[in-house]
């Protein structure tokens, strides 16, 4: 790509500064349903976007068509949209000059696979799942190999890029009881090394994904009351994203955050330490944020004490401090990858410590069941009844209600089972008390 040509076209039109972002990915993928190949494809996608200031107003444009005319087209479209854009500051564009920390690479070189190998692996995994439990009536296996490249550059001298390769997979099942009751479950997994490693990761998930369906045949609501509760990794992850949105520095500066003015105060249980870890070995790692600013490794909650908010260049400039590399677009800030530090207890240890209560496996209704401003929530849930430290039976058709501030402040212990859930590495947690309504 001729970077200078893009910058020259913007300069001709008086756009300054001018920033361009590119992404390119290639994917080999296959999906198998009940032992038959449903889809298989080899394809690529590309995207390029730009933003810039004209007479102090910001314009933007993006397209997936990249050819010799793109530099001129993009600059013209940015100019046109800037006439109707809002006023922005040149200082909110990164000038470069800082070092980018490289993301961690796998120990072994990435071993590519072709479509035939992916297809055979998916068919084999589908057969394994079906043989494991005859109640699995519908089994869908998706496997893919993805290569990606991304870059940013601007007229002020900023230039950065990342690239990576990953195998991704998923298992989705619909099980059916003898009474024809259907239950579904889903899991995902990945490998940054090889297809063999991806298959190994999948096999570790098979029993879990089957149990999440078949264990709940005939489950029902239980008594309404305050329960001591252990939350699964999945359940914690579904709640934590909304909570962390309140630490966006832009929300704080606009007086929209419940954590405004809470720096260096206790906002979570002292069991909890949370870090931004953008450079670990992960498909989500990145050496730069949406501003092109270097991502940073830092602890933002230390033993429950809030240490910092998530800043973009825009919000950092408001306070006259350096950005911490958390820009995610529009001046907002969110961590790249969150890691909740492990505790000392296994999941079974947490059950034994709790003795009697509930193990909430998952929440649903997340889009409408959490108030992003107050952090109040009311969410359908299901899971296991724990008696004398052991799983005894399942429950469903229950609703858990409370406030996320109170919930994360009442964590009594953290598990040692930290694992990935999208862009979060999360362990299970024991919550002192939670209102769960049913009968």
C-alpha positions as a LaTeX table, in Angstrom:
\begin{tabular}{lrrr}
\hline
Residue & $x$ (\AA) & $y$ (\AA) & $z$ (\AA) \\
\hline
Unk1 & 0.00 & 0.00 & 0.00 \\
Unk2 & 1.27 & 3.42 & $-0.96$ \\
Unk3 & 0.73 & 5.25 & 2.34 \\
Unk4 & 2.01 & 8.54 & 1.05 \\
Unk5 & $-0.57$ & 8.63 & $-1.74$ \\
Unk6 & $-3.40$ & 8.54 & 0.82 \\
Unk7 & $-1.79$ & 11.35 & 2.82 \\
Unk8 & $-1.14$ & 13.45 & $-0.29$ \\
Unk9 & $-4.77$ & 13.22 & $-1.44$ \\
Unk10 & $-5.95$ & 14.44 & 1.97 \\
Unk11 & $-3.41$ & 17.26 & 2.02 \\
Unk12 & $-4.62$ & 18.49 & $-1.39$ \\
Unk13 & $-8.05$ & 18.98 & 0.12 \\
Unk14 & $-6.84$ & 20.70 & 3.25 \\
Unk15 & $-7.62$ & 17.77 & 5.56 \\
Unk16 & $-5.22$ & 17.80 & 8.52 \\
Unk17 & $-4.62$ & 15.65 & 10.42 \\
Unk18 & $-5.67$ & 12.58 & 8.45 \\
Unk19 & $-5.72$ & 9.01 & 9.75 \\
Unk20 & $-6.19$ & 5.74 & 7.84 \\
Unk21 & $-6.96$ & 2.28 & 9.23 \\
Unk22 & $-6.78$ & $-0.96$ & 7.24 \\
Unk23 & $-7.69$ & $-4.58$ & 7.92 \\
Unk24 & $-7.30$ & $-7.72$ & 5.85 \\
Unk25 & $-8.29$ & $-11.25$ & 6.80 \\
Unk26 & $-8.34$ & $-14.61$ & 5.04 \\
Unk27 & $-10.37$ & $-17.54$ & 6.30 \\
Unk28 & $-10.68$ & $-21.23$ & 5.60 \\
Unk29 & $-13.79$ & $-22.60$ & 7.29 \\
Unk30 & $-16.13$ & $-25.57$ & 7.43 \\
Unk31 & $-19.39$ & $-26.34$ & 9.22 \\
Unk32 & $-20.66$ & $-29.86$ & 9.79 \\
Unk33 & $-24.21$ & $-30.74$ & 10.88 \\
Unk34 & $-24.99$ & $-34.29$ & 12.05 \\
Unk35 & $-22.13$ & $-35.79$ & 10.09 \\
Unk36 & $-22.83$ & $-33.89$ & 6.87 \\
Unk37 & $-20.88$ & $-30.92$ & 5.53 \\
Unk38 & $-23.19$ & $-27.90$ & 5.55 \\
Unk39 & $-20.81$ & $-25.17$ & 4.36 \\
Unk40 & $-17.15$ & $-24.86$ & 3.47 \\
Unk41 & $-15.35$ & $-21.87$ & 2.09 \\
Unk42 & $-12.04$ & $-20.17$ & 1.44 \\
Unk43 & $-12.32$ & $-16.41$ & 1.32 \\
Unk44 & $-10.88$ & $-13.08$ & 2.23 \\
Unk45 & $-12.20$ & $-9.70$ & 3.31 \\
Unk46 & $-10.66$ & $-6.27$ & 3.43 \\
Unk47 & $-11.64$ & $-2.90$ & 4.81 \\
Unk48 & $-10.15$ & 0.56 & 4.85 \\
Unk49 & $-11.36$ & 3.59 & 6.76 \\
Unk50 & $-10.22$ & 7.15 & 7.25 \\
Unk51 & $-11.00$ & 10.16 & 9.39 \\
Unk52 & $-9.65$ & 13.68 & 9.42 \\
Unk53 & $-10.24$ & 17.32 & 10.26 \\
Unk54 & $-11.29$ & 20.03 & 7.82 \\
Unk55 & $-11.61$ & 23.50 & 9.31 \\
Unk56 & $-11.81$ & 21.86 & 12.74 \\
Unk57 & $-14.68$ & 19.50 & 11.88 \\
Unk58 & $-14.17$ & 15.75 & 11.67 \\
Unk59 & $-15.25$ & 13.62 & 8.73 \\
Unk60 & $-14.97$ & 9.90 & 8.17 \\
Unk61 & $-15.47$ & 7.25 & 5.50 \\
Unk62 & $-14.87$ & 3.51 & 5.07 \\
Unk63 & $-15.07$ & 1.02 & 2.21 \\
Unk64 & $-14.19$ & $-2.55$ & 1.31 \\
Unk65 & $-13.23$ & $-1.59$ & $-2.26$ \\
Unk66 & $-9.50$ & $-0.93$ & $-2.49$ \\
Unk67 & $-7.95$ & 0.00 & $-5.84$ \\
Unk68 & $-5.95$ & 2.80 & $-7.46$ \\
Unk69 & $-8.84$ & 5.24 & $-7.05$ \\
Unk70 & $-9.40$ & 4.58 & $-3.35$ \\
Unk71 & $-6.97$ & 7.22 & $-1.99$ \\
Unk72 & $-8.72$ & 10.01 & $-3.90$ \\
Unk73 & $-12.23$ & 8.69 & $-3.20$ \\
Unk74 & $-11.62$ & 8.38 & 0.52 \\
Unk75 & $-10.17$ & 11.84 & 0.93 \\
Unk76 & $-13.09$ & 13.37 & $-0.97$ \\
Unk77 & $-15.67$ & 11.49 & 1.11 \\
Unk78 & $-13.97$ & 12.49 & 4.37 \\
Unk79 & $-14.02$ & 16.12 & 3.19 \\
Unk80 & $-17.72$ & 15.95 & 2.35 \\
Unk81 & $-18.71$ & 14.38 & 5.66 \\
Unk82 & $-16.55$ & 16.86 & 7.61 \\
Unk83 & $-18.80$ & 19.70 & 6.44 \\
Unk84 & $-21.53$ & 18.16 & 8.60 \\
Unk85 & $-19.26$ & 16.78 & 11.32 \\
Unk86 & $-18.69$ & 17.96 & 14.86 \\
Unk87 & $-15.76$ & 20.04 & 16.03 \\
Unk88 & $-12.76$ & 17.99 & 17.17 \\
Unk89 & $-9.23$ & 18.79 & 18.32 \\
Unk90 & $-6.02$ & 18.11 & 16.45 \\
Unk91 & $-4.45$ & 17.13 & 19.79 \\
Unk92 & $-6.72$ & 14.08 & 19.91 \\
Unk93 & $-4.80$ & 12.53 & 17.00 \\
Unk94 & $-1.72$ & 10.58 & 18.09 \\
Unk95 & 1.58 & 11.98 & 16.79 \\
Unk96 & 3.55 & 8.77 & 17.24 \\
Unk97 & 6.99 & 8.65 & 18.75 \\
Unk98 & 6.29 & 5.96 & 21.38 \\
Unk99 & 7.39 & 2.33 & 21.23 \\
Unk100 & 4.87 & $-0.44$ & 20.66 \\
Unk101 & 5.18 & $-3.56$ & 22.79 \\
Unk102 & 5.00 & $-6.77$ & 20.76 \\
Unk103 & 2.25 & $-9.23$ & 21.60 \\
Unk104 & 3.32 & $-12.62$ & 22.92 \\
Unk105 & 3.78 & $-15.32$ & 20.29 \\
Unk106 & 3.20 & $-19.08$ & 20.71 \\
Unk107 & 6.24 & $-21.22$ & 21.52 \\
Unk108 & 5.76 & $-23.31$ & 18.41 \\
Unk109 & 5.40 & $-21.98$ & 14.87 \\
Unk110 & 1.84 & $-21.85$ & 13.54 \\
Unk111 & 1.03 & $-25.00$ & 11.53 \\
Unk112 & $-1.46$ & $-24.21$ & 8.79 \\
Unk113 & $-4.19$ & $-26.63$ & 7.69 \\
Unk114 & $-6.11$ & $-26.93$ & 4.44 \\
Unk115 & $-9.85$ & $-27.23$ & 3.88 \\
Unk116 & $-9.75$ & $-31.03$ & 3.67 \\
Unk117 & $-7.99$ & $-31.28$ & 7.04 \\
Unk118 & $-10.51$ & $-28.94$ & 8.66 \\
Unk119 & $-13.39$ & $-30.90$ & 7.14 \\
Unk120 & $-12.08$ & $-34.25$ & 8.38 \\
Unk121 & $-11.48$ & $-32.81$ & 11.85 \\
Unk122 & $-15.02$ & $-31.39$ & 12.03 \\
Unk123 & $-16.57$ & $-34.67$ & 10.89 \\
Unk124 & $-14.52$ & $-36.57$ & 13.46 \\
Unk125 & $-15.53$ & $-34.25$ & 16.32 \\
Unk126 & $-19.19$ & $-34.47$ & 15.29 \\
Unk127 & $-19.03$ & $-38.26$ & 15.48 \\
Unk128 & $-17.35$ & $-38.12$ & 18.90 \\
Unk129 & $-20.08$ & $-35.89$ & 20.33 \\
Unk130 & $-22.89$ & $-38.06$ & 18.94 \\
Unk131 & $-21.30$ & $-41.24$ & 20.30 \\
Unk132 & $-20.75$ & $-39.68$ & 23.72 \\
Unk133 & $-24.50$ & $-39.32$ & 24.35 \\
Unk134 & $-27.32$ & $-40.60$ & 22.14 \\
Unk135 & $-29.58$ & $-37.80$ & 23.37 \\
Unk136 & $-27.55$ & $-35.33$ & 21.27 \\
Unk137 & $-29.93$ & $-35.21$ & 18.30 \\
Unk138 & $-28.49$ & $-32.19$ & 16.54 \\
Unk139 & $-24.75$ & $-31.51$ & 16.53 \\
Unk140 & $-23.11$ & $-28.63$ & 14.68 \\
Unk141 & $-19.32$ & $-28.29$ & 14.54 \\
Unk142 & $-17.66$ & $-25.18$ & 13.10 \\
Unk143 & $-13.91$ & $-24.97$ & 12.50 \\
Unk144 & $-11.89$ & $-22.23$ & 10.81 \\
Unk145 & $-8.36$ & $-20.97$ & 10.29 \\
Unk146 & $-8.06$ & $-17.18$ & 10.18 \\
Unk147 & $-5.12$ & $-14.96$ & 9.22 \\
Unk148 & $-5.43$ & $-11.24$ & 9.88 \\
Unk149 & $-3.43$ & $-8.06$ & 9.36 \\
Unk150 & $-4.29$ & $-4.55$ & 10.50 \\
Unk151 & $-2.56$ & $-1.18$ & 10.41 \\
Unk152 & $-2.98$ & 2.52 & 11.20 \\
Unk153 & $-1.10$ & 5.57 & 9.99 \\
Unk154 & $-1.66$ & 9.30 & 9.96 \\
Unk155 & $-0.22$ & 12.56 & 8.65 \\
Unk156 & 1.35 & 13.37 & 12.04 \\
Unk157 & 3.80 & 10.48 & 11.86 \\
Unk158 & 1.94 & 7.67 & 13.63 \\
Unk159 & 2.32 & 4.23 & 12.07 \\
Unk160 & 1.57 & 0.82 & 13.59 \\
Unk161 & 0.48 & $-2.66$ & 12.57 \\
Unk162 & $-0.42$ & $-6.09$ & 13.96 \\
Unk163 & $-0.90$ & $-9.53$ & 12.43 \\
Unk164 & $-1.88$ & $-12.95$ & 13.67 \\
Unk165 & $-3.12$ & $-16.44$ & 12.88 \\
Unk166 & $-5.58$ & $-18.52$ & 14.85 \\
Unk167 & $-7.71$ & $-21.65$ & 14.63 \\
Unk168 & $-11.24$ & $-21.16$ & 15.97 \\
Unk169 & $-13.94$ & $-23.70$ & 16.69 \\
Unk170 & $-17.40$ & $-24.16$ & 18.15 \\
Unk171 & $-19.71$ & $-26.96$ & 19.23 \\
Unk172 & $-23.47$ & $-26.48$ & 19.32 \\
Unk173 & $-25.81$ & $-29.26$ & 20.33 \\
Unk174 & $-29.54$ & $-29.76$ & 20.73 \\
Unk175 & $-30.29$ & $-32.70$ & 23.01 \\
Unk176 & $-33.67$ & $-34.33$ & 23.46 \\
Unk177 & $-35.05$ & $-36.23$ & 26.44 \\
Unk178 & $-37.21$ & $-39.33$ & 26.25 \\
Unk179 & $-40.18$ & $-36.99$ & 26.74 \\
Unk180 & $-39.08$ & $-35.02$ & 23.64 \\
Unk181 & $-37.94$ & $-32.02$ & 25.70 \\
Unk182 & $-35.23$ & $-30.13$ & 23.74 \\
Unk183 & $-32.23$ & $-28.47$ & 25.41 \\
Unk184 & $-29.41$ & $-26.62$ & 23.63 \\
Unk185 & $-25.87$ & $-25.63$ & 24.58 \\
Unk186 & $-22.86$ & $-24.02$ & 22.95 \\
Unk187 & $-19.13$ & $-23.63$ & 23.51 \\
Unk188 & $-16.19$ & $-22.14$ & 21.63 \\
Unk189 & $-12.44$ & $-22.77$ & 21.69 \\
Unk190 & $-9.29$ & $-21.74$ & 19.85 \\
Unk191 & $-5.65$ & $-22.54$ & 19.22 \\
Unk192 & $-2.80$ & $-20.34$ & 18.08 \\
Unk193 & $-0.59$ & $-23.32$ & 17.22 \\
Unk194 & $-2.16$ & $-26.12$ & 15.17 \\
Unk195 & $-5.28$ & $-27.99$ & 14.14 \\
Unk196 & $-4.24$ & $-30.89$ & 16.38 \\
Unk197 & $-4.16$ & $-28.52$ & 19.34 \\
Unk198 & $-7.58$ & $-27.14$ & 18.37 \\
Unk199 & $-9.00$ & $-30.67$ & 18.35 \\
Unk200 & $-7.45$ & $-31.25$ & 21.77 \\
Unk201 & $-9.13$ & $-28.08$ & 23.09 \\
Unk202 & $-12.46$ & $-29.23$ & 21.62 \\
Unk203 & $-12.28$ & $-32.63$ & 23.31 \\
Unk204 & $-11.82$ & $-30.95$ & 26.68 \\
Unk205 & $-15.15$ & $-29.16$ & 26.11 \\
Unk206 & $-17.31$ & $-32.07$ & 24.90 \\
Unk207 & $-18.43$ & $-33.42$ & 28.27 \\
Unk208 & $-19.09$ & $-29.90$ & 29.54 \\
Unk209 & $-21.23$ & $-28.84$ & 26.59 \\
Unk210 & $-23.25$ & $-32.08$ & 26.70 \\
Unk211 & $-23.84$ & $-31.73$ & 30.46 \\
Unk212 & $-25.06$ & $-28.16$ & 30.03 \\
Unk213 & $-27.89$ & $-29.58$ & 27.91 \\
Unk214 & $-28.81$ & $-33.01$ & 29.26 \\
Unk215 & $-28.48$ & $-32.18$ & 32.97 \\
Unk216 & $-31.39$ & $-29.75$ & 32.68 \\
Unk217 & $-34.06$ & $-32.11$ & 31.40 \\
Unk218 & $-37.01$ & $-31.73$ & 33.75 \\
Unk219 & $-35.44$ & $-28.85$ & 35.68 \\
Unk220 & $-37.81$ & $-26.41$ & 37.38 \\
Unk221 & $-38.04$ & $-23.33$ & 39.55 \\
Unk222 & $-37.19$ & $-23.47$ & 43.24 \\
Unk223 & $-38.03$ & $-21.42$ & 46.33 \\
Unk224 & $-37.60$ & $-17.65$ & 46.19 \\
Unk225 & $-35.03$ & $-16.36$ & 48.69 \\
Unk226 & $-31.51$ & $-15.00$ & 49.18 \\
Unk227 & $-29.01$ & $-17.71$ & 48.30 \\
Unk228 & $-25.28$ & $-18.06$ & 48.72 \\
Unk229 & $-24.13$ & $-18.45$ & 45.11 \\
Unk230 & $-21.14$ & $-19.58$ & 43.08 \\
Unk231 & $-21.05$ & $-18.00$ & 39.62 \\
Unk232 & $-19.48$ & $-19.88$ & 36.71 \\
Unk233 & $-16.83$ & $-18.21$ & 34.55 \\
Unk234 & $-19.46$ & $-17.72$ & 31.85 \\
Unk235 & $-21.89$ & $-16.12$ & 34.30 \\
Unk236 & $-19.25$ & $-13.73$ & 35.67 \\
Unk237 & $-18.15$ & $-12.76$ & 32.17 \\
Unk238 & $-21.68$ & $-11.88$ & 31.10 \\
Unk239 & $-21.98$ & $-9.41$ & 34.01 \\
Unk240 & $-18.50$ & $-7.94$ & 34.03 \\
Unk241 & $-18.67$ & $-6.23$ & 30.64 \\
Unk242 & $-21.47$ & $-3.86$ & 31.70 \\
Unk243 & $-19.73$ & $-3.16$ & 35.01 \\
Unk244 & $-16.46$ & $-2.21$ & 33.30 \\
Unk245 & $-18.33$ & 0.11 & 30.94 \\
Unk246 & $-18.80$ & 2.39 & 33.97 \\
Unk247 & $-15.01$ & 2.84 & 34.13 \\
Unk248 & $-14.90$ & 4.50 & 30.69 \\
Unk249 & $-13.25$ & 7.88 & 31.36 \\
Unk250 & $-15.63$ & 9.57 & 28.91 \\
Unk251 & $-18.63$ & 8.45 & 30.98 \\
Unk252 & $-16.88$ & 9.67 & 34.13 \\
Unk253 & $-16.14$ & 13.08 & 32.62 \\
Unk254 & $-19.76$ & 13.42 & 31.47 \\
Unk255 & $-20.98$ & 12.56 & 35.00 \\
Unk256 & $-22.66$ & 9.39 & 33.74 \\
Unk257 & $-20.65$ & 6.88 & 35.79 \\
Unk258 & $-21.53$ & 5.54 & 39.24 \\
Unk259 & $-17.77$ & 5.40 & 39.87 \\
Unk260 & $-17.09$ & 9.10 & 39.34 \\
Unk261 & $-14.76$ & 10.35 & 42.07 \\
Unk262 & $-14.03$ & 6.79 & 43.27 \\
Unk263 & $-10.31$ & 6.58 & 42.42 \\
Unk264 & $-8.30$ & 4.96 & 45.21 \\
Unk265 & $-11.45$ & 3.80 & 46.97 \\
Unk266 & $-12.87$ & 0.30 & 47.47 \\
Unk267 & $-15.41$ & $-0.54$ & 44.76 \\
Unk268 & $-15.08$ & $-4.35$ & 44.73 \\
Unk269 & $-14.34$ & $-7.14$ & 47.19 \\
Unk270 & $-10.70$ & $-7.24$ & 48.31 \\
Unk271 & $-10.62$ & $-10.73$ & 46.75 \\
Unk272 & $-10.60$ & $-9.15$ & 43.30 \\
Unk273 & $-7.66$ & $-7.82$ & 41.30 \\
Unk274 & $-8.27$ & $-6.95$ & 37.64 \\
Unk275 & $-5.66$ & $-6.14$ & 35.00 \\
Unk276 & $-5.54$ & $-4.96$ & 31.41 \\
Unk277 & $-3.26$ & $-7.46$ & 29.63 \\
Unk278 & $-3.27$ & $-6.60$ & 25.89 \\
Unk279 & $-0.02$ & $-8.37$ & 25.03 \\
Unk280 & $-0.68$ & $-11.90$ & 26.34 \\
Unk281 & $-0.98$ & $-14.89$ & 24.01 \\
Unk282 & $-4.54$ & $-14.44$ & 22.80 \\
Unk283 & $-6.51$ & $-13.97$ & 19.56 \\
Unk284 & $-7.60$ & $-10.60$ & 21.00 \\
Unk285 & $-4.16$ & $-9.19$ & 21.84 \\
Unk286 & $-3.11$ & $-5.90$ & 20.26 \\
Unk287 & $-0.11$ & $-3.59$ & 20.39 \\
Unk288 & $-2.21$ & $-0.46$ & 19.75 \\
Unk289 & $-5.70$ & 0.92 & 20.43 \\
Unk290 & $-8.19$ & 2.61 & 18.09 \\
Unk291 & $-6.21$ & 5.88 & 18.37 \\
Unk292 & $-3.05$ & 4.09 & 17.26 \\
Unk293 & $-1.66$ & 4.69 & 20.76 \\
Unk294 & 0.44 & 1.88 & 22.31 \\
Unk295 & $-1.62$ & $-0.44$ & 24.51 \\
Unk296 & $-0.51$ & $-0.70$ & 28.13 \\
Unk297 & $-0.26$ & $-3.44$ & 30.76 \\
Unk298 & $-1.68$ & $-2.18$ & 34.06 \\
Unk299 & $-3.76$ & $-3.09$ & 37.09 \\
Unk300 & $-6.95$ & $-1.07$ & 37.26 \\
Unk301 & $-8.47$ & $-2.69$ & 40.35 \\
Unk302 & $-6.06$ & $-3.81$ & 43.09 \\
Unk303 & $-7.65$ & $-5.89$ & 45.87 \\
Unk304 & $-10.93$ & $-4.16$ & 45.16 \\
Unk305 & $-9.48$ & $-0.62$ & 45.03 \\
Unk306 & $-10.03$ & 1.37 & 41.81 \\
Unk307 & $-6.68$ & 2.62 & 40.49 \\
Unk308 & $-7.56$ & 4.19 & 37.13 \\
Unk309 & $-10.23$ & 4.64 & 34.47 \\
Unk310 & $-9.92$ & 3.63 & 30.81 \\
Unk311 & $-8.60$ & 6.52 & 28.71 \\
Unk312 & $-8.44$ & 7.45 & 25.06 \\
Unk313 & $-6.29$ & 10.34 & 23.84 \\
Unk314 & $-9.36$ & 12.58 & 23.91 \\
Unk315 & $-10.26$ & 11.88 & 27.54 \\
Unk316 & $-6.62$ & 11.85 & 28.66 \\
Unk317 & $-6.11$ & 15.31 & 27.11 \\
Unk318 & $-9.13$ & 16.61 & 29.05 \\
Unk319 & $-7.28$ & 15.77 & 32.28 \\
Unk320 & $-3.80$ & 16.58 & 31.03 \\
Unk321 & $-2.47$ & 13.05 & 31.53 \\
Unk322 & $-1.07$ & 10.38 & 29.17 \\
Unk323 & $-3.51$ & 7.92 & 27.63 \\
Unk324 & $-3.34$ & 4.36 & 28.96 \\
Unk325 & $-4.02$ & 2.91 & 25.50 \\
Unk326 & $-7.66$ & 1.92 & 25.95 \\
Unk327 & $-9.32$ & 3.85 & 23.11 \\
Unk328 & $-12.12$ & 1.86 & 21.46 \\
Unk329 & $-13.62$ & 4.53 & 19.20 \\
Unk330 & $-15.47$ & 7.80 & 19.57 \\
Unk331 & $-13.21$ & 8.92 & 22.39 \\
Unk332 & $-14.41$ & 6.06 & 24.60 \\
Unk333 & $-12.15$ & 3.79 & 26.59 \\
Unk334 & $-12.35$ & 0.07 & 27.40 \\
Unk335 & $-9.66$ & $-2.49$ & 28.26 \\
Unk336 & $-8.25$ & $-4.60$ & 25.44 \\
Unk337 & $-8.14$ & $-7.87$ & 27.42 \\
Unk338 & $-9.22$ & $-8.16$ & 31.06 \\
Unk339 & $-7.62$ & $-10.68$ & 33.39 \\
Unk340 & $-9.18$ & $-11.38$ & 36.79 \\
Unk341 & $-6.45$ & $-12.84$ & 39.01 \\
Unk342 & $-6.98$ & $-16.42$ & 40.09 \\
Unk343 & $-7.71$ & $-17.32$ & 43.67 \\
Unk344 & $-6.55$ & $-20.48$ & 45.46 \\
Unk345 & $-9.71$ & $-22.60$ & 45.37 \\
Unk346 & $-10.89$ & $-25.03$ & 42.73 \\
Unk347 & $-14.54$ & $-24.96$ & 41.74 \\
Unk348 & $-15.23$ & $-27.98$ & 43.95 \\
Unk349 & $-13.44$ & $-26.19$ & 46.83 \\
Unk350 & $-15.81$ & $-23.24$ & 46.39 \\
Unk351 & $-18.79$ & $-25.60$ & 46.58 \\
Unk352 & $-17.43$ & $-27.12$ & 49.79 \\
Unk353 & $-16.82$ & $-23.70$ & 51.34 \\
Unk354 & $-20.30$ & $-22.54$ & 50.40 \\
Unk355 & $-21.75$ & $-25.89$ & 51.59 \\
Unk356 & $-25.35$ & $-25.09$ & 50.59 \\
Unk357 & $-26.52$ & $-22.73$ & 47.86 \\
Unk358 & $-26.66$ & $-22.40$ & 44.09 \\
Unk359 & $-24.18$ & $-22.73$ & 41.26 \\
Unk360 & $-25.40$ & $-20.34$ & 38.55 \\
Unk361 & $-24.18$ & $-21.63$ & 35.22 \\
Unk362 & $-25.53$ & $-18.88$ & 32.98 \\
Unk363 & $-27.65$ & $-15.75$ & 32.72 \\
Unk364 & $-29.87$ & $-14.78$ & 29.81 \\
Unk365 & $-31.70$ & $-11.63$ & 28.74 \\
Unk366 & $-28.54$ & $-9.56$ & 29.07 \\
Unk367 & $-29.53$ & $-6.94$ & 26.48 \\
Unk368 & $-32.59$ & $-5.84$ & 28.42 \\
Unk369 & $-31.97$ & $-7.15$ & 31.91 \\
Unk370 & $-29.11$ & $-4.86$ & 33.02 \\
Unk371 & $-29.40$ & $-1.10$ & 33.47 \\
Unk372 & $-26.10$ & 0.22 & 32.11 \\
Unk373 & $-26.40$ & 3.45 & 34.11 \\
Unk374 & $-27.42$ & 2.23 & 37.59 \\
Unk375 & $-26.05$ & $-1.35$ & 37.26 \\
Unk376 & $-29.33$ & $-2.78$ & 38.56 \\
Unk377 & $-30.08$ & $-6.17$ & 37.02 \\
Unk378 & $-32.87$ & $-8.71$ & 36.78 \\
Unk379 & $-31.84$ & $-11.74$ & 34.74 \\
Unk380 & $-33.21$ & $-15.24$ & 34.07 \\
Unk381 & $-30.73$ & $-17.87$ & 35.23 \\
Unk382 & $-30.21$ & $-21.59$ & 35.57 \\
Unk383 & $-27.73$ & $-23.87$ & 37.25 \\
Unk384 & $-27.24$ & $-26.46$ & 39.97 \\
Unk385 & $-28.46$ & $-26.78$ & 43.56 \\
Unk386 & $-25.51$ & $-27.38$ & 45.88 \\
Unk387 & $-26.10$ & $-29.42$ & 49.05 \\
Unk388 & $-23.31$ & $-30.26$ & 51.48 \\
Unk389 & $-20.76$ & $-29.08$ & 48.92 \\
Unk390 & $-21.98$ & $-31.30$ & 46.07 \\
Unk391 & $-24.14$ & $-30.85$ & 42.97 \\
Unk392 & $-27.50$ & $-32.47$ & 43.71 \\
Unk393 & $-29.98$ & $-31.31$ & 41.08 \\
Unk394 & $-30.64$ & $-28.53$ & 38.59 \\
Unk395 & $-32.91$ & $-25.50$ & 38.54 \\
Unk396 & $-34.20$ & $-23.21$ & 35.80 \\
Unk397 & $-36.92$ & $-20.61$ & 35.22 \\
Unk398 & $-35.45$ & $-18.46$ & 38.00 \\
Unk399 & $-34.61$ & $-14.74$ & 38.04 \\
Unk400 & $-31.58$ & $-13.29$ & 39.84 \\
Unk401 & $-31.87$ & $-9.63$ & 40.82 \\
Unk402 & $-29.66$ & $-7.05$ & 42.45 \\
Unk403 & $-27.02$ & $-4.47$ & 41.63 \\
Unk404 & $-23.61$ & $-5.23$ & 40.11 \\
Unk405 & $-21.84$ & $-2.91$ & 42.57 \\
Unk406 & $-23.23$ & $-4.93$ & 45.47 \\
Unk407 & $-22.63$ & $-8.26$ & 43.76 \\
Unk408 & $-18.92$ & $-7.69$ & 43.06 \\
Unk409 & $-18.47$ & $-6.18$ & 46.53 \\
Unk410 & $-19.83$ & $-9.35$ & 48.13 \\
Unk411 & $-17.39$ & $-11.82$ & 46.51 \\
Unk412 & $-16.12$ & $-14.09$ & 49.29 \\
Unk413 & $-13.64$ & $-16.19$ & 47.28 \\
Unk414 & $-12.28$ & $-16.51$ & 43.74 \\
Unk415 & $-11.63$ & $-19.78$ & 41.95 \\
Unk416 & $-8.36$ & $-20.89$ & 40.37 \\
Unk417 & $-10.05$ & $-21.87$ & 37.09 \\
Unk418 & $-9.28$ & $-18.69$ & 35.13 \\
Unk419 & $-10.13$ & $-19.21$ & 31.44 \\
Unk420 & $-11.03$ & $-17.15$ & 28.40 \\
Unk421 & $-14.50$ & $-15.74$ & 27.78 \\
Unk422 & $-14.22$ & $-13.55$ & 24.68 \\
Unk423 & $-11.84$ & $-10.72$ & 25.71 \\
Unk424 & $-11.86$ & $-11.60$ & 29.39 \\
Unk425 & $-9.91$ & $-14.21$ & 31.38 \\
Unk426 & $-12.19$ & $-14.99$ & 34.30 \\
Unk427 & $-12.39$ & $-17.48$ & 37.19 \\
Unk428 & $-15.54$ & $-18.61$ & 38.98 \\
Unk429 & $-16.58$ & $-16.62$ & 42.07 \\
Unk430 & $-18.42$ & $-17.28$ & 45.34 \\
Unk431 & $-20.98$ & $-14.57$ & 46.10 \\
Unk432 & $-22.14$ & $-14.14$ & 49.70 \\
Unk433 & $-25.81$ & $-13.46$ & 48.95 \\
Unk434 & $-28.04$ & $-13.01$ & 45.90 \\
Unk435 & $-31.83$ & $-12.79$ & 45.60 \\
Unk436 & $-33.11$ & $-15.49$ & 43.27 \\
Unk437 & $-36.85$ & $-15.62$ & 42.53 \\
Unk438 & $-38.87$ & $-18.52$ & 41.22 \\
Unk439 & $-41.77$ & $-20.21$ & 42.97 \\
\hline
\end{tabular}
